[in-house]
Coordinates of N, CA and C in Angstrom, one line a residue:
M1 N 91.8 91.9 113.2 CA 91.4 92.9 113.6 C 91.6 92.8 114.8
H2 N 91.8 94.3 115.4 CA 92.4 94.3 116.8 C 91.2 94.7 117.8
F3 N 91.1 94.2 119.0 CA 89.8 94.5 119.7 C 90.1 95.3 121.0
T4 N 91.6 95.4 121.2 CA 92.0 96.0 122.3 C 91.3 97.5 122.9
G5 N 91.2 98.1 121.9 CA 90.7 99.5 122.1 C 89.0 99.4 122.7
I6 N 88.4 98.3 122.0 CA 86.9 98.4 122.1 C 87.0 97.6 123.5
I7 N 87.8 96.4 123.6 CA 87.5 96.1 125.2 C 87.9 97.2 126.3
I8 N 88.8 97.7 126.1 CA 89.2 98.8 127.2 C 88.1 99.6 127.5
T9 N 87.6 100.2 126.3 CA 86.6 101.2 126.3 C 85.4 100.5 126.9
V10 N 85.0 99.4 126.7 CA 83.5 98.9 127.5 C 84.0 98.6 128.9
I11 N 85.2 97.9 129.0 CA 85.4 97.8 130.5 C 85.4 99.3 131.3
T12 N 85.9 100.1 130.7 CA 86.0 101.4 131.2 C 84.5 102.1 131.5
F13 N 84.0 101.8 130.5 CA 82.7 102.0 130.7 C 81.8 101.5 131.9
L14 N 81.6 100.6 132.3 CA 81.3 99.6 132.9 C 81.9 99.7 134.5
I15 N 83.4 100.4 134.7 CA 84.1 100.5 136.1 C 83.4 101.6 136.4
I16 N 83.4 103.1 135.6 CA 82.8 104.0 135.8 C 81.2 103.9 136.4
G17 N 80.6 103.1 135.4 CA 79.0 103.0 135.8 C 78.7 102.2 137.2
V18 N 79.9 101.2 137.3 CA 79.6 100.7 139.1 C 80.3 101.7 140.0
F19 N 81.1 102.5 139.7 CA 81.3 103.4 140.7 C 80.5 104.7 141.2
H20 N 79.8 105.0 140.1 CA 78.7 106.0 140.5 C 78.0 105.9 141.8
P21 N 77.2 104.6 141.8 CA 76.4 104.1 143.0 C 77.5 103.6 144.2
I22 N 78.3 103.3 143.6 CA 79.4 103.0 144.9 C 79.7 104.4 145.8
V23 N 80.0 105.6 145.1 CA 80.1 106.7 145.9 C 78.9 107.2 146.8
I24 N 77.4 107.0 145.7 CA 76.3 107.4 146.3 C 76.1 106.7 147.9
K25 N 76.3 105.3 147.7 CA 76.1 104.2 149.1 C 77.1 104.7 149.9
T26 N 78.7 104.6 149.4 CA 79.3 105.0 150.3 C 79.2 106.3 151.2
E27 N 78.7 107.2 150.9 CA 78.6 108.5 151.5 C 77.2 108.3 152.4
Y28 N 76.4 107.7 151.9 CA 74.9 107.7 152.4 C 75.1 106.6 153.7
Y29 N 76.1 105.6 153.8 CA 76.1 104.7 155.0 C 77.3 105.1 155.7
F30 N 78.4 105.4 155.4 CA 79.6 105.8 156.1 C 80.1 107.0 156.1
G31 N 79.5 108.2 155.3 CA 80.4 109.4 155.1 C 81.6 109.3 154.0
T32 N 82.2 110.6 154.6 CA 83.4 110.5 153.8 C 84.8 109.6 154.6
K33 N 84.5 109.0 155.7 CA 85.6 108.3 156.3 C 86.0 107.2 155.8
P34 N 85.6 106.6 155.2 CA 86.5 105.4 154.3 C 87.2 106.0 153.1
W35 N 87.6 107.2 152.9 CA 88.0 107.8 151.6 C 89.6 107.1 151.4
W36 N 89.9 106.7 152.9 CA 91.6 106.2 152.7 C 91.3 104.5 152.1
V37 N 90.4 103.9 152.3 CA 90.2 102.6 151.7 C 90.3 102.9 150.0
F38 N 89.7 103.8 149.5 CA 90.0 104.2 148.1 C 91.4 104.7 147.7
L39 N 91.9 105.3 148.5 CA 93.4 105.6 148.4 C 94.2 104.3 148.2
V40 N 94.3 103.6 149.4 CA 95.0 102.3 149.3 C 94.7 101.4 148.2
L41 N 93.2 101.4 147.6 CA 93.0 100.4 146.5 C 93.6 101.1 145.2
G42 N 93.4 102.8 145.2 CA 94.2 103.2 144.0 C 95.3 102.9 143.7
I43 N 96.1 103.0 144.8 CA 97.5 102.8 144.8 C 97.9 101.4 144.5
I44 N 97.4 100.2 145.1 CA 97.7 99.2 144.7 C 97.4 98.6 143.3
C45 N 96.1 99.4 143.0 CA 95.9 99.1 141.5 C 97.1 99.8 140.6
M46 N 97.5 100.9 140.9 CA 98.4 101.3 140.1 C 99.6 100.7 139.8
I47 N 100.1 100.6 141.0 CA 101.3 99.7 141.3 C 101.2 98.5 140.3
A48 N 100.0 97.8 140.7 CA 99.8 96.4 139.6 C 99.7 96.6 138.2
S49 N 99.3 97.8 137.7 CA 99.4 98.3 136.6 C 100.7 98.3 135.8
V50 N 101.6 99.0 136.8 CA 103.2 98.8 136.3 C 103.7 97.4 136.3
V51 N 103.2 96.3 137.0 CA 103.8 95.2 137.1 C 103.3 94.3 136.0
V52 N 102.2 94.4 135.9 CA 101.3 93.4 134.8 C 102.0 93.5 133.4
D53 N 102.3 92.4 132.8 CA 102.7 92.4 131.4 C 101.7 92.5 130.4
N54 N 100.5 92.0 130.7 CA 99.7 92.0 129.8 C 98.9 93.4 129.4
V55 N 98.8 93.9 128.3 CA 98.6 95.2 128.0 C 97.3 95.6 128.4
I56 N 96.3 94.8 127.8 CA 94.7 94.9 128.5 C 94.6 95.2 129.9
L57 N 95.4 94.2 130.9 CA 95.0 93.9 132.0 C 95.7 95.1 132.7
S58 N 96.7 95.8 132.3 CA 97.4 96.7 132.8 C 96.5 98.0 132.7
T59 N 96.1 98.5 131.1 CA 95.3 99.2 131.2 C 94.2 99.4 132.1
I60 N 93.4 98.1 132.3 CA 92.3 98.3 133.2 C 92.6 98.5 134.4
L61 N 94.0 98.0 134.9 CA 94.2 98.3 136.3 C 94.6 99.7 136.6
G62 N 95.2 100.7 135.6 CA 95.5 101.7 135.9 C 94.2 102.7 135.6
I63 N 93.3 102.2 134.9 CA 92.0 102.8 134.6 C 91.3 102.5 136.2
L64 N 91.3 101.8 136.6 CA 90.8 101.2 138.0 C 91.1 101.9 139.2
G65 N 92.5 101.9 139.2 CA 93.5 102.6 139.9 C 93.1 104.3 140.0
A66 N 92.7 104.7 139.0 CA 92.5 106.4 138.7 C 91.3 106.5 139.4
T67 N 90.2 105.5 138.8 CA 88.8 105.8 139.3 C 88.8 105.5 140.8
H68 N 89.3 105.0 141.5 CA 89.6 104.7 143.3 C 89.9 106.1 143.6
L69 N 91.1 106.6 142.9 CA 91.4 108.0 143.4 C 90.7 108.9 143.0
W70 N 89.7 108.9 142.2 CA 88.8 110.0 141.6 C 87.7 109.9 142.4
T71 N 87.5 108.8 142.8 CA 86.4 108.4 143.6 C 86.5 109.3 145.2
I72 N 87.5 109.4 145.8 CA 87.8 110.0 146.9 C 87.6 111.5 146.7
K73 N 87.6 112.2 145.6 CA 86.8 113.6 145.3 C 85.7 113.6 145.2
E74 N 85.3 112.2 144.4 CA 83.5 112.5 144.3 C 82.8 112.3 145.9
L75 N 83.7 111.4 146.3 CA 83.1 111.2 148.0 C 82.6 112.5 148.4
F76 N 83.7 113.5 148.8 CA 83.5 115.0 149.3 C 82.8 115.5 148.6
E77 N 82.6 115.4 147.4 CA 81.6 116.4 146.6 C 80.2 115.6 146.7
Q78 N 80.2 114.4 147.0 CA 78.7 113.9 147.1 C 78.3 114.4 148.8
E79 N 79.0 114.2 149.5 CA 78.7 115.0 150.8 C 78.1 116.6 150.7
E80 N 78.8 117.0 150.2 CA 78.2 118.8 149.6 C 76.9 118.7 148.9
R81 N 76.8 117.6 148.1 CA 75.3 117.6 147.2 C 74.3 117.1 148.3
V82 N 74.8 116.3 149.3 CA 73.8 115.8 150.1 C 73.3 116.8 151.1
A83 N 74.4 117.8 151.3 CA 74.4 118.9 152.2 C 73.3 120.0 151.6
K84 N 73.5 120.2 150.1 CA 72.4 121.1 149.3 C 71.2 120.3 149.4
G85 N 70.9 119.4 149.5 CA 69.5 118.5 149.4 C 69.3 117.9 148.2
W86 N 70.6 117.6 147.6 CA 70.3 117.0 146.0 C 70.2 115.5 146.3
Y87 N 70.6 114.9 147.6 CA 70.7 113.5 147.7 C 70.1 113.5 149.0
P88 N 69.5 112.0 149.3 CA 69.3 112.0 150.8 C 70.0 112.0 151.8
K89 N 70.0 112.4 152.8 CA 70.8 112.3 154.3 C 70.3 111.1 155.1
N90 N 71.2 110.4 155.4 CA 71.2 109.5 156.5 C 71.0 109.7 157.9
E91 N 69.7 109.8 158.5 CA 69.8 110.4 159.6 C 70.2 109.4 160.6
K92 N 70.3 107.8 160.1 CA 70.6 106.8 160.9 C 72.2 106.6 161.3
R93 N 72.8 107.6 160.6 CA 74.4 107.4 161.0 C 74.3 108.1 162.0
T94 N 75.3 107.7 162.8 CA 75.8 108.0 164.1 C 76.5 109.5 164.2
S95 N 77.2 109.7 163.0 CA 77.7 111.0 162.9 C 77.8 111.5 161.7
N96 N 76.6 112.6 161.3 CA 76.7 113.1 160.0 C 77.7 114.4 159.7
N97 N 78.4 114.5 160.6 CA 79.5 115.7 160.5 C 80.6 114.4 160.2
T98 N 80.9 114.2 158.9 CA 81.9 113.2 158.5 C 83.3 113.5 158.3
N99 N 83.4 115.0 158.2 CA 85.1 115.4 158.0 C 85.7 115.6 159.3
K100 N 85.0 114.8 160.3 CA 86.1 115.4 161.5 C 86.4 113.9 162.2

């Protein structure tokens, strides 16, 4: 029996589940300023996925890289959700206008 598909599915599900609160907490505490961190990590994971020989690890790194890149989009959308009042705004953050 081959468990590769099941392993990748479970780990993908876990990665997505972990990144959901990461987006919320990042926007709450830092705004959208650290978007570039997700860009760098995404690129690193994508490059690593091409270099690694193991199929499962390569796939996981590719998924992790894509998730980091997708997080950039979600971070800016989270800012919009906060502006609409769907999520709490961090009043203690020094700059709530995070796009500048």
